[in-house]
Coordinates of C-alpha atoms and ligand atoms in Angstrom, one line a residue:
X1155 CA 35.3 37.1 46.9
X1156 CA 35.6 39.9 44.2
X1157 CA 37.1 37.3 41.6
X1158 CA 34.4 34.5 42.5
X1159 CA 31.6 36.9 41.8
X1160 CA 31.8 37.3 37.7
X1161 CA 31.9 33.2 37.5
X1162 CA 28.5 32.9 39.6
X1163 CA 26.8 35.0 37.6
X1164 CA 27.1 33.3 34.1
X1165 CA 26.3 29.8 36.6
X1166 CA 23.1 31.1 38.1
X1167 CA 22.0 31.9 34.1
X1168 CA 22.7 28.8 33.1
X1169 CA 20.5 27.3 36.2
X1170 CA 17.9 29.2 35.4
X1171 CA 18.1 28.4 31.8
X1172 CA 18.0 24.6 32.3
X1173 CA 14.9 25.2 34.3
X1174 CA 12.5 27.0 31.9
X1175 CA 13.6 24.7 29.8
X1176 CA 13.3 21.8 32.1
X1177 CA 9.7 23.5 32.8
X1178 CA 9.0 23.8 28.7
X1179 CA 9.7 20.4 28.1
X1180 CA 7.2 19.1 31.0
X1181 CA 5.0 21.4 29.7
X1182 CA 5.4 20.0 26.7
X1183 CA 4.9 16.4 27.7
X1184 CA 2.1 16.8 29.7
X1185 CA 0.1 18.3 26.3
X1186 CA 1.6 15.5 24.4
X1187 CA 0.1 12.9 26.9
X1188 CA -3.3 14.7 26.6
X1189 CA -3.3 14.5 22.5
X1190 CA -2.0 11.2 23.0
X1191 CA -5.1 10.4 25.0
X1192 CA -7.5 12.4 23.0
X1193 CA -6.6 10.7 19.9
X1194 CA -7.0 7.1 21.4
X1195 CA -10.3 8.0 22.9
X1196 CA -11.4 9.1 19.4
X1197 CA -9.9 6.1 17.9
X1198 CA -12.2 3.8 20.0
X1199 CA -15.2 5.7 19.7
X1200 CA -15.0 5.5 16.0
X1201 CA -14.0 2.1 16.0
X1202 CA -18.0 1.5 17.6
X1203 CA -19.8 3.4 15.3
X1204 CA -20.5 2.6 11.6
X1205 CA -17.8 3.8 9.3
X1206 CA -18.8 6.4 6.4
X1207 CA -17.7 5.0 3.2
X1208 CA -16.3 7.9 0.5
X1209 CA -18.6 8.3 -2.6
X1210 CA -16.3 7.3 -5.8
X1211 CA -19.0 7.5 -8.2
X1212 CA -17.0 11.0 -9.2
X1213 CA -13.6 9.6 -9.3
X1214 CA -11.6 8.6 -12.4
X1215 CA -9.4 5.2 -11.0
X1216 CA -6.7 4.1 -12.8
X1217 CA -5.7 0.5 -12.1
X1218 CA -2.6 -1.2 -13.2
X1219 CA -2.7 -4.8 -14.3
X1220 CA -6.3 -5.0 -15.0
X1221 CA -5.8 -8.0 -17.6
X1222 CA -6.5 -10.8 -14.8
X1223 CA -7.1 -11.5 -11.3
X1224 CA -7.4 -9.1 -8.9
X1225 CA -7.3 -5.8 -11.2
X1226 CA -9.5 -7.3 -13.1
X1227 CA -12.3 -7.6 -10.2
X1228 CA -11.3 -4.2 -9.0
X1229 CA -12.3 -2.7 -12.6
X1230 CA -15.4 -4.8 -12.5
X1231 CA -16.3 -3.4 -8.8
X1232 CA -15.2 0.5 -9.0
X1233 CA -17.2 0.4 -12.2
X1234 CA -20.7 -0.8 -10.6
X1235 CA -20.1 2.0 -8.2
X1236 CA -20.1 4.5 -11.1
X1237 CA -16.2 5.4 -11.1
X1238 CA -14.3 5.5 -14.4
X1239 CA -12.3 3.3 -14.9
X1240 CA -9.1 3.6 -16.9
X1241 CA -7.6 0.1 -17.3
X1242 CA -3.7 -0.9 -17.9
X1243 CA -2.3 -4.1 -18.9
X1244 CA 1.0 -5.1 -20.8
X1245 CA -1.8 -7.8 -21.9
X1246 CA -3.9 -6.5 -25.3
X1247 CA -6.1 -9.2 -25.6
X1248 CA -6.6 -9.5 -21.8
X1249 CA -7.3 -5.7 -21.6
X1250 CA -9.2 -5.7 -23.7
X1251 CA -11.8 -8.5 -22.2
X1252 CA -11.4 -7.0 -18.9
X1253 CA -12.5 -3.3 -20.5
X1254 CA -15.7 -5.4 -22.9
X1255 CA -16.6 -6.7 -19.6
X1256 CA -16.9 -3.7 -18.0
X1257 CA -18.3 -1.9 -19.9
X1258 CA -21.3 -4.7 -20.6
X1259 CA -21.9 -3.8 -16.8
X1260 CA -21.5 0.1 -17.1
X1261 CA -21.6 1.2 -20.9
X1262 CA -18.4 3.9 -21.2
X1263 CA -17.6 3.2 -17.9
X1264 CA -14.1 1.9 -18.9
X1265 CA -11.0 3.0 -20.9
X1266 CA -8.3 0.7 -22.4
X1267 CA -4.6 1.8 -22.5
X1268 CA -1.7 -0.5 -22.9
X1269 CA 1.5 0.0 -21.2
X1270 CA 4.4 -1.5 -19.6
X1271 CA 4.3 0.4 -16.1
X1272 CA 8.2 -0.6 -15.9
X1273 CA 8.6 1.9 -18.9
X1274 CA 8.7 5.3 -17.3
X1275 CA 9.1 7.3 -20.5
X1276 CA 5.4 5.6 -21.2
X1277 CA 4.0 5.9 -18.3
X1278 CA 4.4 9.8 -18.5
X1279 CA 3.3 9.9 -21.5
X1280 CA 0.4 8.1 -20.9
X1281 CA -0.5 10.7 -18.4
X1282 CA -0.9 13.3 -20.4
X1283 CA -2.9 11.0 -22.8
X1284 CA -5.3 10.4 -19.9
X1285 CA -5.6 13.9 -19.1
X1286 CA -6.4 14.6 -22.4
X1287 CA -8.9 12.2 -23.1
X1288 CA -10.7 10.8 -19.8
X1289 CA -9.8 14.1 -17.3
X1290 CA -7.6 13.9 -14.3
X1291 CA -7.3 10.5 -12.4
X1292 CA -8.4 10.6 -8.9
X1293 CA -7.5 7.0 -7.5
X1294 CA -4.2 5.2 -8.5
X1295 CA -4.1 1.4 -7.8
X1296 CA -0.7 0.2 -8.1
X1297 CA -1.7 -3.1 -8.8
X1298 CA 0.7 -5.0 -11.4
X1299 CA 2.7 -7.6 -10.3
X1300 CA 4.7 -11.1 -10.6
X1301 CA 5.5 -13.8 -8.3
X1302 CA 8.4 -15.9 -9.8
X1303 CA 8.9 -18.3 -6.7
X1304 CA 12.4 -20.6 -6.3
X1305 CA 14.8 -20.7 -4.4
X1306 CA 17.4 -17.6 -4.2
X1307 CA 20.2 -19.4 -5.7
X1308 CA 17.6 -20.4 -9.2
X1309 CA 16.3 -16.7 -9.9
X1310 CA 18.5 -15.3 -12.5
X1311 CA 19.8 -11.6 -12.2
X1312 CA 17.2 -10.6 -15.3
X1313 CA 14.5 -12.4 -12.9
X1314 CA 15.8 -10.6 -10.0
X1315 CA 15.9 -7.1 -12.0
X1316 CA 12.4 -7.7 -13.3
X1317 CA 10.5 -8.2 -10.1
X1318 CA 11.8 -5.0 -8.5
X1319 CA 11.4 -3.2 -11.9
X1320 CA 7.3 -4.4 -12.2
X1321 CA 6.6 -5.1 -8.4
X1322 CA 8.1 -1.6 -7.4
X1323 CA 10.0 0.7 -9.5
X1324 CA 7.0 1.0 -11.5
X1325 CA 5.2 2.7 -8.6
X1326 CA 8.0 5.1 -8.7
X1327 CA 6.9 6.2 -12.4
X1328 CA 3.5 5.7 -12.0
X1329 CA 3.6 8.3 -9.0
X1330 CA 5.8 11.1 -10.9
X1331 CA 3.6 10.6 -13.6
X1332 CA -0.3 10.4 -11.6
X1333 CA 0.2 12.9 -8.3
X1334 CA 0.2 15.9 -10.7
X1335 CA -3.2 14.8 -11.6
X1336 CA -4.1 14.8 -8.2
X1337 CA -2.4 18.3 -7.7
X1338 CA -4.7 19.3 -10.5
X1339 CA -7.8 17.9 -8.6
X1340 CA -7.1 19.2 -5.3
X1341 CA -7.4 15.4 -3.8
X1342 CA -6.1 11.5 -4.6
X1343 CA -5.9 8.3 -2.8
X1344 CA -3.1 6.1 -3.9
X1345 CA -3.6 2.3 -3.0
X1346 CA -0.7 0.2 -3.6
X1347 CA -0.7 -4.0 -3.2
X1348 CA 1.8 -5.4 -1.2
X1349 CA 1.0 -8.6 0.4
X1350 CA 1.1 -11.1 3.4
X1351 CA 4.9 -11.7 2.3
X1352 CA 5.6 -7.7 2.9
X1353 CA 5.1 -8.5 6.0
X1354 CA 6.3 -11.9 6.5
X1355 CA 9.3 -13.3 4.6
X1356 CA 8.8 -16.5 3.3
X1357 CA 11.2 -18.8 1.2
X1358 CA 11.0 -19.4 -1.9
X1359 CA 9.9 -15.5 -2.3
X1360 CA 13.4 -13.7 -1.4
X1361 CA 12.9 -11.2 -4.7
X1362 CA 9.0 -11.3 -4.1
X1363 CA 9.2 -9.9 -0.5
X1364 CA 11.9 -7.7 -1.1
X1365 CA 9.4 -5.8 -3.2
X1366 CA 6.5 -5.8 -1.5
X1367 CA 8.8 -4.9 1.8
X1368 CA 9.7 -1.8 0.1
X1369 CA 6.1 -1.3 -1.5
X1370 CA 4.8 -0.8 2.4
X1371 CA 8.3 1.1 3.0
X1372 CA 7.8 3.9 0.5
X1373 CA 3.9 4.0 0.9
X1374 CA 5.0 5.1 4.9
X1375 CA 7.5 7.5 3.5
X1376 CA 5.8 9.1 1.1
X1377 CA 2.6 9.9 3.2
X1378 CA 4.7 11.5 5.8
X1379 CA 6.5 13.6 3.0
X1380 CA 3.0 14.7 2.1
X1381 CA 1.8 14.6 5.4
X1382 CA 4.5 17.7 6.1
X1383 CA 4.1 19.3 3.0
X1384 CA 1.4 21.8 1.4
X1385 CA -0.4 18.5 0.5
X1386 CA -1.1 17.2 3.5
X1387 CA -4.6 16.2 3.8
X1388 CA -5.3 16.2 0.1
X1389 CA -3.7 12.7 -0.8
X1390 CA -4.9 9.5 0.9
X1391 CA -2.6 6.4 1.1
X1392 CA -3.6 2.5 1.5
X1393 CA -1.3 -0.3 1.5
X1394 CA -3.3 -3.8 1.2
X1395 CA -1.3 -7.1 2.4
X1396 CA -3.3 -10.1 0.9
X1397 CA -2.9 -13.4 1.6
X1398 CA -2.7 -15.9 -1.2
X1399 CA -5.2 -15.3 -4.1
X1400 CA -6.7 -18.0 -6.5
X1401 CA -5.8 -15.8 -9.7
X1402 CA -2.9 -18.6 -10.9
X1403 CA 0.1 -16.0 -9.7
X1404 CA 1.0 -18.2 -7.0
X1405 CA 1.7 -21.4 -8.7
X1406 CA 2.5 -23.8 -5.8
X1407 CA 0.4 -22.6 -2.9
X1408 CA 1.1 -24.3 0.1
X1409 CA -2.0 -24.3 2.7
X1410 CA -1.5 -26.5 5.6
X1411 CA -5.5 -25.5 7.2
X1412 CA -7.6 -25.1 3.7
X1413 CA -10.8 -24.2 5.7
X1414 CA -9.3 -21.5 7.7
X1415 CA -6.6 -20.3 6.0
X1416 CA -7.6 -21.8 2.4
X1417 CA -7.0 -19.4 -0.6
X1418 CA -8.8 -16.3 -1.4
X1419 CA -10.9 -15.6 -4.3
X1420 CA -10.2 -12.5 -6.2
X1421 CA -13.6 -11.2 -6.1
X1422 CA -13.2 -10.9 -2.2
X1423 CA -10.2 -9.4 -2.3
X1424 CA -10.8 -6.8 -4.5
X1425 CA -14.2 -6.1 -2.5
X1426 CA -11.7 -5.7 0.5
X1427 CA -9.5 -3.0 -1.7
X1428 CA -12.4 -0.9 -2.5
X1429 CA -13.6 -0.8 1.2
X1430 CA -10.0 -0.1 2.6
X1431 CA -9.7 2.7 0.3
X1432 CA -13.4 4.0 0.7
X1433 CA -13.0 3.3 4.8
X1434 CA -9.6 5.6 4.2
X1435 CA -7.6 2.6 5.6
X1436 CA -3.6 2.9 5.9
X1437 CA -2.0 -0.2 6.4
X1438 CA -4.6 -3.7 6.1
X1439 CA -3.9 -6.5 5.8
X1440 CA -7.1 -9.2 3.9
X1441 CA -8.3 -11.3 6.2
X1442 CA -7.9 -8.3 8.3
X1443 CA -7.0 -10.3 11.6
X1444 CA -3.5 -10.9 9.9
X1445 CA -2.5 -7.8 10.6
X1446 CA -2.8 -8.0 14.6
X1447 CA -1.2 -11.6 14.2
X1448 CA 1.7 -10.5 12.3
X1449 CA 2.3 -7.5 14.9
X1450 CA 1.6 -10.0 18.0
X1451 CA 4.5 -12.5 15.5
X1452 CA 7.1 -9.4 15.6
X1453 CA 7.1 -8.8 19.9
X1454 CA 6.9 -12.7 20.9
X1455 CA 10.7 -14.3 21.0
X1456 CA 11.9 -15.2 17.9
X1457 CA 11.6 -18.8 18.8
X1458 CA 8.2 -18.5 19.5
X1459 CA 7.3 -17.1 15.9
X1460 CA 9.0 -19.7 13.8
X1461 CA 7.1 -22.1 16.1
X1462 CA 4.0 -20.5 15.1
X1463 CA 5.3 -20.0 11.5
X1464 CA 6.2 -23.9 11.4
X1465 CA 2.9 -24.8 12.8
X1466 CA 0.5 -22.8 10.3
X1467 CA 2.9 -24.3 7.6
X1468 CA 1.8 -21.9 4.2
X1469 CA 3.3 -20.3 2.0
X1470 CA 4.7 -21.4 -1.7
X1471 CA 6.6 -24.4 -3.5
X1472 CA 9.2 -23.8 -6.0
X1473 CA 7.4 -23.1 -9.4
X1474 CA 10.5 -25.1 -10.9
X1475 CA 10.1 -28.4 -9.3
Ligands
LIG2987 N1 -2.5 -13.6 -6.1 C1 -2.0 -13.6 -4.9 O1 -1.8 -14.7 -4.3 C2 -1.6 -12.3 -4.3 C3 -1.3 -12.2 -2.9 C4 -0.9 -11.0 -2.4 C5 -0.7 -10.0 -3.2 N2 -0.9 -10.1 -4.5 C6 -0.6 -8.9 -5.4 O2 -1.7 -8.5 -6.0 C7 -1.4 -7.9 -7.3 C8 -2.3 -8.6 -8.4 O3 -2.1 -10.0 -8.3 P1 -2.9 -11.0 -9.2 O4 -2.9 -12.3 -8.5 O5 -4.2 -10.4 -9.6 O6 -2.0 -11.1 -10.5 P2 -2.3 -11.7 -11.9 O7 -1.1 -12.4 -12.5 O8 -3.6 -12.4 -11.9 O9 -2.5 -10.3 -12.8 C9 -1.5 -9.4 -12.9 C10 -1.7 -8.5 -14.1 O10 -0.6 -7.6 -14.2 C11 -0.2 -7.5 -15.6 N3 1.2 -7.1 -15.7 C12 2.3 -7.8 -15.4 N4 3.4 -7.1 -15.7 C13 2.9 -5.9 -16.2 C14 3.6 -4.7 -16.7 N5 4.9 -4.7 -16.7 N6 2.9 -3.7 -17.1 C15 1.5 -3.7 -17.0 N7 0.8 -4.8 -16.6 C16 1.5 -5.9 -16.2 C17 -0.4 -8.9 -16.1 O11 -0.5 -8.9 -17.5 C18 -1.7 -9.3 -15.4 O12 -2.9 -9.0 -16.2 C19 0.1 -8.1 -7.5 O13 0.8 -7.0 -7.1 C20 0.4 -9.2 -6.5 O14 1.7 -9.2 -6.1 C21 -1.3 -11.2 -5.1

């Protein structure tokens, strides 16, 4: 009796321990479930009512790769909505059209810098050129890119390194070298393109959707970093996932169902940008019903999606045959 009797105490502690915690954590649940709830009930009712676009007329937006296609349009659109536009090419003389142009719609609307966004010593300097001589930029579209398409065993290792060095490391710079800007303005959005094949691998694309699987992977990453940090709130992140584009990138398209699923034209797509960053979008994909597809494509049996994938048939031919 008298040697049980100091072993039972420490026991009956530790029962009652495990019980307000057991308690705690039901506790705990139980408010989860309720958020959990709230937020879906919220979701939906937003979903039905009309969605307030943000006013960009104030914003300076830098685009990347504004010398053709899709940055191009993008320049032309954020301009007729009154933003300035700083544009960025490796291109001179295709820069320079795309900033004439815009500026034929908007006079002073649009500012040319030249750059290689895979150069980080010049993106940061070009940073503090910016700030200097526009103000601080507000929207960052992280839109340069290249599509070499061949099989794996054709790309070269300076093909390889150059795809990851334009189609993401560059995002890397041109972050470190943009969010102080955004620091300084007390807000930001960064939109950065990845595409259908960041979401789907395809062949003839192994370097392509590497890239534009990381692109979506450090756009996730970083918003949570900022989203638990002193930011949080003041930077905005969109990821955009478009299917094949009739700028000339993809040089073999492959379309199996032209009037469904024929290719897009860079005008729409950009259209789609500026709404998925205006509409504070996260994650879309253009046509938007891709995105639900692609999910439903990830939970079906494996079997099941290459039948699908097989069936719908698109994608790209080697650029070398
Ligand atoms: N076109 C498509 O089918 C398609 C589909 C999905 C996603 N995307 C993505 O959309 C973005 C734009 O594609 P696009 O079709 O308009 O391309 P595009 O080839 O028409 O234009 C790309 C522009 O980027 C510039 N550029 C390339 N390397 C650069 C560098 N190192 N520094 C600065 N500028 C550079 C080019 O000079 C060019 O003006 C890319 O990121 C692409 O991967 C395109």
């Amino acid at each position: 009796m008298t040697l049980s009797q100091p072993t039972n105490v420490p026991e009956n502690d530790n029962i009652s321990k495990k019980l307000v915690k057991i308690t705690k954590d039901t506790f705990d649940f139980g408010i989860l479930f309720i958020r959990v709830f709230h937020e879906l009930l919220i979701w939906t009712i937003q979903k039905l009512l009309p969605i307030d676009l943000k006013d960009v007329s104030k914003d300076i937006v830098l685009i990347t790769g504004t010398g053709h296609g899709i940055g191009r349009e993008l320049a032309l659109q954020y301009a007729e909505l009154g933003s300035k536009v700083i544009c960025i090419d490796i291109n001179e003389k295709s820069n320079k059209e795309t900033v004439d142009k815009v500026n034929s719609i908007r006079k002073g609307s649009a500012y040319f810098y030249i750059c290689d966004v895979t150069n980080r010593d010049a993106v940061l300097q070009l940073a503090d050129k910016i700030k200097n001589e526009v103000g601080y930029v507000t929207i960052l579209i992280n839109n340069a890119g290249i599509m070499p398409s061949h099989p794996i065993n054709q790309h070269t290792e300076k093909e390889i390194r150059k795809v990851f060095e334009i189609n993401i490391l560059s995002h890397f710079w041109t972050v470190e070298a943009f969010f102080p800007h955004f620091i300084q303005a007390g807000r930001g959005h960064l939109v950065s393109m990845s595409s259908l094949a960041g979401l789907v691998g395809l062949s003839n694309l192994v370097p392509y959707c590497a890239t534009k699987f990381a692109v979506r992977g450090m756009m996730e990453a970083l918003s949570e970093e900022i989203r638990e940090g002193p930011l949080k709130g003041k930077i905005n992140f969109t990821t955009i996932c478009p299917y094949m584009t009739n700028t000339g990138l993809c040089k073999k398209p492959k379309v199996k169902f032209p009037s469904i699923l024929g290719l897009l034209d860079p005008k729409e797509v950009a259209s789609a940008v500026i709404y998925s960053q205006r509409a504070n979008k996260v994650e879309v994909t253009i046509p938007s019903g891709l995105h639900p597809f692609s999910n439903f494509c990830r939970v079906i049996p494996l079997k099941c999606s290459i039948l699908l994938k097989d069936f719908i048939d698109s994608g790209v031919e080697s650029d070398l045959s």
